[in-house]
PDB file of C-alpha atoms and ligand atoms in Angstrom:
ATOM      1  CA  MET A   1      46.363 -40.714   4.673  1.00 98.00           C
ATOM      2  CA  LYS A   2      44.272 -43.657   3.891  1.00 98.00           C
ATOM      3  CA  ILE A   3      40.866 -42.827   5.125  1.00 99.00           C
ATOM      4  CA  GLY A   4      37.744 -45.187   5.130  1.00 99.00           C
ATOM      5  CA  VAL A   5      34.345 -43.322   5.163  1.00 99.00           C
ATOM      6  CA  LEU A   6      31.828 -45.837   6.455  1.00 99.00           C
ATOM      7  CA  GLY A   7      28.455 -44.557   4.975  1.00 98.00           C
ATOM      8  CA  SER A   8      27.236 -43.885   1.491  1.00 98.00           C
ATOM      9  CA  GLY A   9      24.561 -41.449   2.225  1.00 97.00           C
ATOM     10  CA  THR A  10      24.918 -37.524   2.002  1.00 96.00           C
ATOM     11  CA  VAL A  11      27.226 -37.331   5.072  1.00 97.00           C
ATOM     12  CA  GLY A  12      29.458 -40.005   3.850  1.00 98.00           C
ATOM     13  CA  ARG A  13      29.691 -38.463   0.398  1.00 98.00           C
ATOM     14  CA  THR A  14      30.256 -35.057   1.669  1.00 97.00           C
ATOM     15  CA  LEU A  15      33.153 -36.108   3.927  1.00 98.00           C
ATOM     16  CA  ALA A  16      34.514 -38.356   1.209  1.00 98.00           C
ATOM     17  CA  GLY A  17      34.389 -35.715  -1.426  1.00 98.00           C
ATOM     18  CA  LYS A  18      36.426 -33.193   1.032  1.00 98.00           C
ATOM     19  CA  LEU A  19      38.784 -35.362   2.096  1.00 98.00           C
ATOM     20  CA  SER A  20      39.561 -36.590  -1.393  1.00 98.00           C
ATOM     21  CA  SER A  21      39.930 -33.121  -2.498  1.00 98.00           C
ATOM     22  CA  LEU A  22      42.648 -32.694   0.427  1.00 98.00           C
ATOM     23  CA  GLY A  23      44.656 -35.390  -1.447  1.00 98.00           C
ATOM     24  CA  HIS A  24      43.552 -38.252   1.186  1.00 98.00           C
ATOM     25  CA  ASP A  25      43.178 -41.693  -0.224  1.00 98.00           C
ATOM     26  CA  VAL A  26      39.331 -42.318   0.394  1.00 99.00           C
ATOM     27  CA  THR A  27      37.449 -45.460   0.612  1.00 99.00           C
ATOM     28  CA  ILE A  28      33.592 -45.325   0.968  1.00 99.00           C
ATOM     29  CA  GLY A  29      32.359 -48.408   2.779  1.00 98.00           C
ATOM     30  CA  THR A  30      28.919 -49.999   2.217  1.00 98.00           C
ATOM     31  CA  ARG A  31      27.095 -53.118   2.824  1.00 98.00           C
ATOM     32  CA  ASP A  32      27.129 -54.334  -0.833  1.00 98.00           C
ATOM     33  CA  VAL A  33      28.789 -52.296  -3.569  1.00 98.00           C
ATOM     34  CA  ASP A  34      26.684 -53.784  -6.574  1.00 98.00           C
ATOM     35  CA  SER A  35      23.490 -52.981  -4.858  1.00 98.00           C
ATOM     36  CA  LEU A  36      24.526 -49.485  -3.986  1.00 98.00           C
ATOM     37  CA  MET A  37      25.773 -48.869  -7.574  1.00 97.00           C
ATOM     38  CA  ALA A  38      22.684 -50.363  -8.974  1.00 97.00           C
ATOM     39  CA  ARG A  39      20.349 -47.872  -7.149  1.00 96.00           C
ATOM     40  CA  THR A  40      18.487 -45.627  -9.541  1.00 95.00           C
ATOM     41  CA  ASP A  41      16.172 -43.579  -7.488  1.00 93.00           C
ATOM     42  CA  PRO A  42      16.878 -40.314  -5.608  1.00 91.00           C
ATOM     43  CA  ASP A  43      17.255 -40.720  -1.641  1.00 88.00           C
ATOM     44  CA  GLN A  44      14.268 -38.946   0.469  1.00 82.00           C
ATOM     45  CA  MET A  45      16.104 -35.659   0.248  1.00 84.00           C
ATOM     46  CA  GLY A  46      16.234 -35.445  -3.539  1.00 90.00           C
ATOM     47  CA  ASN A  47      19.802 -36.468  -3.675  1.00 91.00           C
ATOM     48  CA  PRO A  48      21.114 -38.551  -6.861  1.00 95.00           C
ATOM     49  CA  PRO A  49      21.704 -42.036  -6.581  1.00 97.00           C
ATOM     50  CA  PHE A  50      24.938 -43.040  -5.450  1.00 97.00           C
ATOM     51  CA  ALA A  51      26.487 -43.980  -9.059  1.00 97.00           C
ATOM     52  CA  GLU A  52      25.492 -40.681 -10.433  1.00 97.00           C
ATOM     53  CA  TRP A  53      27.233 -38.990  -7.619  1.00 97.00           C
ATOM     54  CA  LYS A  54      30.279 -41.056  -7.806  1.00 97.00           C
ATOM     55  CA  GLU A  55      30.766 -40.095 -11.566  1.00 97.00           C
ATOM     56  CA  SER A  56      32.176 -36.793 -10.256  1.00 97.00           C
ATOM     57  CA  PHE A  57      34.566 -38.357  -7.708  1.00 98.00           C
ATOM     58  CA  PRO A  58      36.542 -40.909  -9.891  1.00 97.00           C
ATOM     59  CA  ASP A  59      39.469 -41.036  -7.104  1.00 98.00           C
ATOM     60  CA  ILE A  60      37.224 -42.110  -4.390  1.00 98.00           C
ATOM     61  CA  ALA A  61      36.943 -45.851  -3.992  1.00 98.00           C
ATOM     62  CA  VAL A  62      34.017 -47.701  -2.728  1.00 98.00           C
ATOM     63  CA  ASP A  63      34.134 -51.283  -1.264  1.00 98.00           C
ATOM     64  CA  THR A  64      32.484 -53.135   1.501  1.00 98.00           C
ATOM     65  CA  PHE A  65      32.601 -51.691   5.120  1.00 99.00           C
ATOM     66  CA  GLU A  66      35.281 -54.243   5.953  1.00 98.00           C
ATOM     67  CA  VAL A  67      37.513 -53.302   3.150  1.00 98.00           C
ATOM     68  CA  ALA A  68      36.835 -49.447   3.586  1.00 98.00           C
ATOM     69  CA  ALA A  69      37.578 -50.144   7.420  1.00 98.00           C
ATOM     70  CA  GLN A  70      41.484 -51.201   6.539  1.00 98.00           C
ATOM     71  CA  GLY A  71      41.986 -47.316   6.401  1.00 98.00           C
ATOM     72  CA  GLU A  72      44.356 -45.523   8.874  1.00 98.00           C
ATOM     73  CA  LEU A  73      41.639 -43.388   9.999  1.00 98.00           C
ATOM     74  CA  LEU A  74      38.081 -43.964  10.052  1.00 99.00           C
ATOM     75  CA  VAL A  75      34.641 -42.248   9.758  1.00 98.00           C
ATOM     76  CA  ASN A  76      31.248 -43.529  11.044  1.00 98.00           C
ATOM     77  CA  ALA A  77      28.670 -41.801   8.728  1.00 98.00           C
ATOM     78  CA  THR A  78      26.082 -44.668   8.982  1.00 98.00           C
ATOM     79  CA  SER A  79      22.564 -44.398  10.056  1.00 98.00           C
ATOM     80  CA  GLY A  80      22.381 -44.166  13.816  1.00 98.00           C
ATOM     81  CA  GLY A  81      20.154 -46.998  14.299  1.00 97.00           C
ATOM     82  CA  ALA A  82      22.313 -49.326  12.175  1.00 98.00           C
ATOM     83  CA  THR A  83      25.746 -48.077  13.309  1.00 98.00           C
ATOM     84  CA  LEU A  84      26.535 -51.034  15.598  1.00 98.00           C
ATOM     85  CA  GLU A  85      25.403 -53.505  12.798  1.00 98.00           C
ATOM     86  CA  ALA A  86      27.572 -51.490  10.452  1.00 98.00           C
ATOM     87  CA  LEU A  87      30.859 -51.376  12.638  1.00 99.00           C
ATOM     88  CA  LYS A  88      30.544 -55.324  13.063  1.00 98.00           C
ATOM     89  CA  LEU A  89      30.524 -55.716   9.492  1.00 98.00           C
ATOM     90  CA  ALA A  90      33.653 -53.442   9.333  1.00 99.00           C
ATOM     91  CA  GLY A  91      35.202 -55.899  11.854  1.00 98.00           C
ATOM     92  CA  ALA A  92      36.604 -55.123  15.295  1.00 98.00           C
ATOM     93  CA  ALA A  93      40.091 -55.902  14.212  1.00 98.00           C
ATOM     94  CA  ASN A  94      39.897 -53.316  11.603  1.00 98.00           C
ATOM     95  CA  LEU A  95      38.855 -50.787  14.355  1.00 98.00           C
ATOM     96  CA  SER A  96      41.400 -51.748  16.778  1.00 98.00           C
ATOM     97  CA  GLY A  97      43.875 -48.916  17.692  1.00 98.00           C
ATOM     98  CA  LYS A  98      42.295 -46.672  15.130  1.00 98.00           C
ATOM     99  CA  VAL A  99      40.792 -43.093  15.422  1.00 99.00           C
ATOM    100  CA  LEU A 100      37.082 -43.460  14.417  1.00 99.00           C
ATOM    101  CA  ILE A 101      35.359 -40.137  14.143  1.00 98.00           C
ATOM    102  CA  ASP A 102      31.599 -40.574  14.792  1.00 99.00           C
ATOM    103  CA  VAL A 103      29.434 -38.314  13.020  1.00 98.00           C
ATOM    104  CA  ALA A 104      26.179 -40.414  13.418  1.00 98.00           C
ATOM    105  CA  ASN A 105      23.161 -39.312  15.088  1.00 98.00           C
ATOM    106  CA  PRO A 106      20.859 -41.874  17.005  1.00 98.00           C
ATOM    107  CA  LEU A 107      17.459 -40.828  15.277  1.00 98.00           C
ATOM    108  CA  ASP A 108      14.755 -43.166  15.541  1.00 97.00           C
ATOM    109  CA  PHE A 109      12.232 -42.576  12.888  1.00 95.00           C
ATOM    110  CA  SER A 110       9.907 -45.840  13.824  1.00 95.00           C
ATOM    111  CA  ARG A 111       7.063 -43.425  14.816  1.00 95.00           C
ATOM    112  CA  GLY A 112       7.521 -41.061  11.893  1.00 94.00           C
ATOM    113  CA  PHE A 113       8.664 -37.382  11.917  1.00 91.00           C
ATOM    114  CA  PRO A 114      10.107 -35.734  13.985  1.00 93.00           C
ATOM    115  CA  PRO A 115      12.495 -38.724  15.162  1.00 96.00           C
ATOM    116  CA  SER A 116      13.135 -39.461  18.744  1.00 97.00           C
ATOM    117  CA  LEU A 117      16.546 -40.480  20.297  1.00 98.00           C
ATOM    118  CA  SER A 118      17.226 -44.008  20.549  1.00 98.00           C
ATOM    119  CA  VAL A 119      19.875 -43.418  23.309  1.00 98.00           C
ATOM    120  CA  CYS A 120      20.055 -40.186  25.544  1.00 98.00           C
ATOM    121  CA  ASN A 121      20.535 -38.717  29.059  1.00 98.00           C
ATOM    122  CA  THR A 122      22.834 -41.024  30.714  1.00 98.00           C
ATOM    123  CA  ASP A 123      24.206 -42.898  27.456  1.00 98.00           C
ATOM    124  CA  SER A 124      24.988 -42.026  24.065  1.00 99.00           C
ATOM    125  CA  LEU A 125      25.771 -43.956  20.729  1.00 99.00           C
ATOM    126  CA  ALA A 126      29.438 -42.812  20.604  1.00 99.00           C
ATOM    127  CA  GLU A 127      29.700 -44.422  24.215  1.00 99.00           C
ATOM    128  CA  GLN A 128      27.747 -47.416  22.694  1.00 99.00           C
ATOM    129  CA  ILE A 129      30.210 -47.663  20.093  1.00 99.00           C
ATOM    130  CA  GLN A 130      33.051 -47.382  22.350  1.00 99.00           C
ATOM    131  CA  ARG A 131      31.791 -50.157  24.690  1.00 98.00           C
ATOM    132  CA  GLU A 132      31.186 -52.518  21.754  1.00 98.00           C
ATOM    133  CA  PHE A 133      34.670 -51.707  20.283  1.00 98.00           C
ATOM    134  CA  PRO A 134      36.982 -50.993  23.285  1.00 98.00           C
ATOM    135  CA  GLU A 135      40.200 -50.917  20.988  1.00 98.00           C
ATOM    136  CA  ALA A 136      38.882 -47.975  18.861  1.00 99.00           C
ATOM    137  CA  LYS A 137      39.656 -44.446  19.583  1.00 99.00           C
ATOM    138  CA  VAL A 138      36.145 -42.928  19.240  1.00 99.00           C
ATOM    139  CA  VAL A 139      35.677 -39.406  18.771  1.00 99.00           C
ATOM    140  CA  LYS A 140      32.585 -37.709  18.340  1.00 99.00           C
ATOM    141  CA  SER A 141      32.688 -34.430  15.961  1.00 98.00           C
ATOM    142  CA  LEU A 142      30.494 -32.874  13.174  1.00 98.00           C
ATOM    143  CA  ASN A 143      27.215 -34.360  14.140  1.00 98.00           C
ATOM    144  CA  THR A 144      25.711 -31.239  14.959  1.00 98.00           C
ATOM    145  CA  MET A 145      25.421 -29.546  11.654  1.00 96.00           C
ATOM    146  CA  THR A 146      24.850 -30.332   7.938  1.00 93.00           C
ATOM    147  CA  ALA A 147      27.143 -29.492   4.931  1.00 81.00           C
ATOM    148  CA  ALA A 148      28.919 -26.842   6.750  1.00 86.00           C
ATOM    149  CA  MET A 149      30.911 -29.744   8.218  1.00 95.00           C
ATOM    150  CA  VAL A 150      33.067 -29.666   5.445  1.00 97.00           C
ATOM    151  CA  ASP A 151      32.809 -25.853   4.351  1.00 96.00           C
ATOM    152  CA  PRO A 152      32.778 -23.877   7.594  1.00 97.00           C
ATOM    153  CA  GLY A 153      33.167 -20.791   5.662  1.00 96.00           C
ATOM    154  CA  ALA A 154      29.692 -20.944   4.404  1.00 96.00           C
ATOM    155  CA  VAL A 155      28.180 -19.966   7.457  1.00 96.00           C
ATOM    156  CA  ALA A 156      29.020 -16.748   8.990  1.00 95.00           C
ATOM    157  CA  GLY A 157      32.296 -16.598   7.186  1.00 95.00           C
ATOM    158  CA  GLY A 158      33.603 -19.605   9.589  1.00 96.00           C
ATOM    159  CA  ASP A 159      33.100 -17.889  12.997  1.00 96.00           C
ATOM    160  CA  HIS A 160      30.960 -20.765  14.678  1.00 97.00           C
ATOM    161  CA  ASP A 161      31.633 -23.801  16.600  1.00 98.00           C
ATOM    162  CA  VAL A 162      32.505 -27.538  16.316  1.00 98.00           C
ATOM    163  CA  PHE A 163      32.684 -29.963  18.961  1.00 98.00           C
ATOM    164  CA  VAL A 164      34.895 -32.636  19.785  1.00 98.00           C
ATOM    165  CA  SER A 165      34.414 -35.421  22.651  1.00 99.00           C
ATOM    166  CA  GLY A 166      36.329 -38.527  23.370  1.00 98.00           C
ATOM    167  CA  ASN A 167      38.500 -40.467  25.869  1.00 98.00           C
ATOM    168  CA  ASP A 168      41.921 -40.305  23.989  1.00 98.00           C
ATOM    169  CA  GLN A 169      43.626 -36.896  23.722  1.00 98.00           C
ATOM    170  CA  SER A 170      46.116 -37.768  20.733  1.00 98.00           C
ATOM    171  CA  ALA A 171      42.860 -39.018  18.924  1.00 98.00           C
ATOM    172  CA  LYS A 172      41.134 -35.838  19.729  1.00 98.00           C
ATOM    173  CA  ASP A 173      44.332 -33.837  18.618  1.00 98.00           C
ATOM    174  CA  GLN A 174      44.496 -35.550  15.431  1.00 98.00           C
ATOM    175  CA  VAL A 175      40.570 -34.961  14.779  1.00 98.00           C
ATOM    176  CA  ARG A 176      41.401 -31.259  15.611  1.00 98.00           C
ATOM    177  CA  ALA A 177      44.149 -30.957  12.957  1.00 98.00           C
ATOM    178  CA  LEU A 178      41.816 -32.540  10.351  1.00 98.00           C
ATOM    179  CA  LEU A 179      38.932 -30.272  11.215  1.00 98.00           C
ATOM    180  CA  GLU A 180      41.407 -27.194  10.827  1.00 98.00           C
ATOM    181  CA  SER A 181      42.466 -28.752   7.372  1.00 98.00           C
ATOM    182  CA  PHE A 182      38.724 -28.192   6.467  1.00 98.00           C
ATOM    183  CA  GLY A 183      38.661 -24.715   7.255  1.00 97.00           C
ATOM    184  CA  TRP A 184      37.424 -24.665  11.208  1.00 98.00           C
ATOM    185  CA  ILE A 185      38.763 -22.269  13.458  1.00 97.00           C
ATOM    186  CA  ASN A 186      36.570 -22.587  16.578  1.00 97.00           C
ATOM    187  CA  VAL A 187      37.237 -26.135  17.630  1.00 98.00           C
ATOM    188  CA  LEU A 188      35.909 -26.951  21.207  1.00 98.00           C
ATOM    189  CA  HIS A 189      37.168 -29.818  22.948  1.00 98.00           C
ATOM    190  CA  LEU A 190      34.374 -30.784  25.548  1.00 98.00           C
ATOM    191  CA  GLY A 191      36.065 -33.494  27.402  1.00 98.00           C
ATOM    192  CA  GLY A 192      35.443 -37.404  27.562  1.00 98.00           C
ATOM    193  CA  LEU A 193      33.065 -39.366  25.466  1.00 98.00           C
ATOM    194  CA  GLU A 194      30.367 -38.933  27.852  1.00 98.00           C
ATOM    195  CA  THR A 195      29.912 -35.263  26.416  1.00 99.00           C
ATOM    196  CA  ALA A 196      28.723 -36.753  23.329  1.00 99.00           C
ATOM    197  CA  ARG A 197      25.357 -37.203  25.062  1.00 98.00           C
ATOM    198  CA  GLY A 198      25.030 -33.375  24.909  1.00 98.00           C
ATOM    199  CA  VAL A 199      25.886 -33.067  21.240  1.00 98.00           C
ATOM    200  CA  GLU A 200      23.640 -35.820  20.291  1.00 98.00           C
ATOM    201  CA  MET A 201      20.612 -34.480  22.374  1.00 98.00           C
ATOM    202  CA  TRP A 202      20.933 -31.275  20.281  1.00 98.00           C
ATOM    203  CA  LEU A 203      19.450 -32.786  17.372  1.00 97.00           C
ATOM    204  CA  PRO A 204      15.701 -32.565  18.469  1.00 97.00           C
ATOM    205  CA  LEU A 205      16.376 -28.675  18.539  1.00 97.00           C
ATOM    206  CA  TRP A 206      18.575 -28.876  15.430  1.00 97.00           C
ATOM    207  CA  LEU A 207      15.656 -30.281  13.674  1.00 96.00           C
ATOM    208  CA  SER A 208      13.135 -27.774  15.056  1.00 96.00           C
ATOM    209  CA  LEU A 209      15.493 -25.038  13.810  1.00 97.00           C
ATOM    210  CA  MET A 210      15.445 -25.778  10.195  1.00 95.00           C
ATOM    211  CA  GLY A 211      11.798 -24.333   9.797  1.00 96.00           C
ATOM    212  CA  PRO A 212      12.713 -20.902  11.461  1.00 98.00           C
ATOM    213  CA  MET A 213      16.264 -20.909   9.867  1.00 97.00           C
ATOM    214  CA  GLY A 214      15.052 -21.460   6.563  1.00 96.00           C
ATOM    215  CA  GLY A 215      17.041 -24.449   5.604  1.00 95.00           C
ATOM    216  CA  ALA A 216      19.966 -26.573   7.122  1.00 95.00           C
ATOM    217  CA  MET A 217      22.838 -24.326   6.598  1.00 95.00           C
ATOM    218  CA  PHE A 218      23.191 -22.819  10.109  1.00 96.00           C
ATOM    219  CA  ASN A 219      25.050 -23.643  13.230  1.00 97.00           C
ATOM    220  CA  LEU A 220      25.913 -22.682  16.802  1.00 97.00           C
ATOM    221  CA  LYS A 221      27.972 -19.697  17.789  1.00 97.00           C
ATOM    222  CA  LEU A 222      28.820 -19.577  21.213  1.00 97.00           C
ATOM    223  CA  VAL A 223      29.215 -16.302  23.447  1.00 96.00           C
ATOM    224  CA  LYS A 224      30.243 -15.264  26.727  1.00 95.00           C
ATOM    225  CA  ALA A 225      30.453 -12.301  28.725  1.00 95.00           C
TER     226      ALA A 225
HETATM  227  P1  NAP B   1      21.830 -42.414   6.394  1.00 83.16           P
HETATM  228  O1  NAP B   1      20.733 -42.663   5.373  1.00 83.16           O
HETATM  229  O2  NAP B   1      21.485 -42.014   7.627  1.00 83.16           O
HETATM  230  O3  NAP B   1      22.765 -43.780   6.595  1.00 83.16           O
HETATM  231  C1  NAP B   1      23.379 -44.315   5.284  1.00 83.16           C
HETATM  232  C2  NAP B   1      24.290 -45.315   5.702  1.00 83.16           C
HETATM  233  O4  NAP B   1      23.845 -46.404   6.842  1.00 83.16           O
HETATM  234  C3  NAP B   1      24.734 -46.396   4.328  1.00 83.16           C
HETATM  235  O5  NAP B   1      25.863 -46.467   4.307  1.00 83.16           O
HETATM  236  C4  NAP B   1      23.962 -47.434   4.801  1.00 83.16           C
HETATM  237  O6  NAP B   1      24.376 -48.589   4.239  1.00 83.16           O
HETATM  238  C5  NAP B   1      24.089 -47.481   6.311  1.00 83.16           C
HETATM  239  N1  NAP B   1      22.982 -48.579   6.732  1.00 83.16           N
HETATM  240  C6  NAP B   1      21.611 -48.384   6.756  1.00 83.16           C
HETATM  241  N2  NAP B   1      21.026 -49.437   7.275  1.00 83.16           N
HETATM  242  C7  NAP B   1      21.914 -50.394   7.715  1.00 83.16           C
HETATM  243  C8  NAP B   1      22.024 -51.559   8.236  1.00 83.16           C
HETATM  244  N3  NAP B   1      21.012 -52.183   8.504  1.00 83.16           N
HETATM  245  N4  NAP B   1      23.182 -52.058   8.303  1.00 83.16           N
HETATM  246  C9  NAP B   1      24.162 -51.601   8.035  1.00 83.16           C
HETATM  247  N5  NAP B   1      24.519 -50.359   7.523  1.00 83.16           N
HETATM  248  C10 NAP B   1      23.204 -49.704   7.139  1.00 83.16           C
HETATM  249  O7  NAP B   1      22.876 -41.423   5.753  1.00 83.16           O
HETATM  250  P2  NAP B   1      23.385 -39.674   5.968  1.00 83.16           P
HETATM  251  O8  NAP B   1      21.907 -38.909   5.871  1.00 83.16           O
HETATM  252  O9  NAP B   1      24.324 -39.489   5.393  1.00 83.16           O
HETATM  253  O10 NAP B   1      23.599 -39.713   7.669  1.00 83.16           O
HETATM  254  C11 NAP B   1      24.619 -40.466   8.051  1.00 83.16           C
HETATM  255  C12 NAP B   1      24.744 -40.271   9.824  1.00 83.16           C
HETATM  256  O11 NAP B   1      25.201 -38.876   9.982  1.00 83.16           O
HETATM  257  C13 NAP B   1      23.408 -40.545  10.268  1.00 83.16           C
HETATM  258  O12 NAP B   1      23.860 -40.987  11.630  1.00 83.16           O
HETATM  259  C14 NAP B   1      23.163 -38.999  10.395  1.00 83.16           C
HETATM  260  O13 NAP B   1      22.207 -38.934  11.615  1.00 83.16           O
HETATM  261  C15 NAP B   1      24.270 -38.223  10.672  1.00 83.16           C
HETATM  262  N6  NAP B   1      24.216 -36.838  10.477  1.00 83.16           N
HETATM  263  C16 NAP B   1      23.567 -36.241   9.320  1.00 83.16           C
HETATM  264  C17 NAP B   1      23.432 -35.129   8.758  1.00 83.16           C
HETATM  265  C18 NAP B   1      22.833 -34.570   7.728  1.00 83.16           C
HETATM  266  O14 NAP B   1      22.843 -33.412   7.076  1.00 83.16           O
HETATM  267  N7  NAP B   1      22.176 -35.503   6.787  1.00 83.16           N
HETATM  268  C19 NAP B   1      24.425 -34.208   9.646  1.00 83.16           C
HETATM  269  C20 NAP B   1      25.142 -34.860  10.629  1.00 83.16           C
HETATM  270  C21 NAP B   1      25.176 -36.060  10.995  1.00 83.16           C
HETATM  271  P3  NAP B   1      24.560 -48.840   2.530  1.00 83.16           P
HETATM  272  O15 NAP B   1      25.316 -48.148   2.136  1.00 83.16           O
HETATM  273  O16 NAP B   1      24.798 -50.258   2.558  1.00 83.16           O
HETATM  274  O17 NAP B   1      22.992 -48.411   2.058  1.00 83.16           O
END
């Protein structure tokens, strides 16, 4: 399948790499290809510059948000505060009728660390996207964890949970199938897109857990009586 991954950061790269390894035709979207390829500094987490990363993934194309958004299925892996701007560059017509997997978190770093949420409680980034692009089929997923998103077996042998929120059942079913192709077993459908509020509000706790958990490779495992 032709997939547009909108976002050139760690998450965009991680998802693009996995999707490409599964045989999908992947294009990463960015604001300006030349400027992205010209960057030479590692990011804040010490990840290599994009061009260096790209050398290991010759099959992945890199283009503008607008061109990447011409894929059949789209992933939003842009900075939460810039998501609406990035998706406007992608173009509403390109999003129309398509599944848009939203993995972004509305983190606001303007007052330093830890970040606050720029939207919460009665609204979510996913709902903001859906309102701005009513013809897109927005499905929130994978925002609650880090690299385990494409390698669930790396945490507890894969026995942990990933959530799916959205208003369109067939879109959610398509996302479930994609997650299963990543190796996910426990895929929990939470309900309509308003359930994205809860998974986005998990982020402050997730950030606090990185210290006690000794890193970012952990996730939620739900149990019941
Ligand atoms: P990021 O640094 O949060 O976002 C990078 C992307 O945002 C780039 O493609 C960048 O465009 C775009 N962007 C930034 N400012 C922009 C602007 N003003 N207008 C348009 N686009 C803009 O990258 P990330 O760490 O990979 O995270 C991506 C998303 O996934 C975030 O929302 C994050 O909260 C969420 N998330 C992160 C993790 C994690 O472990 N890091 C896990 C789950 C979810 P250019 O390509 O042009 O630079």
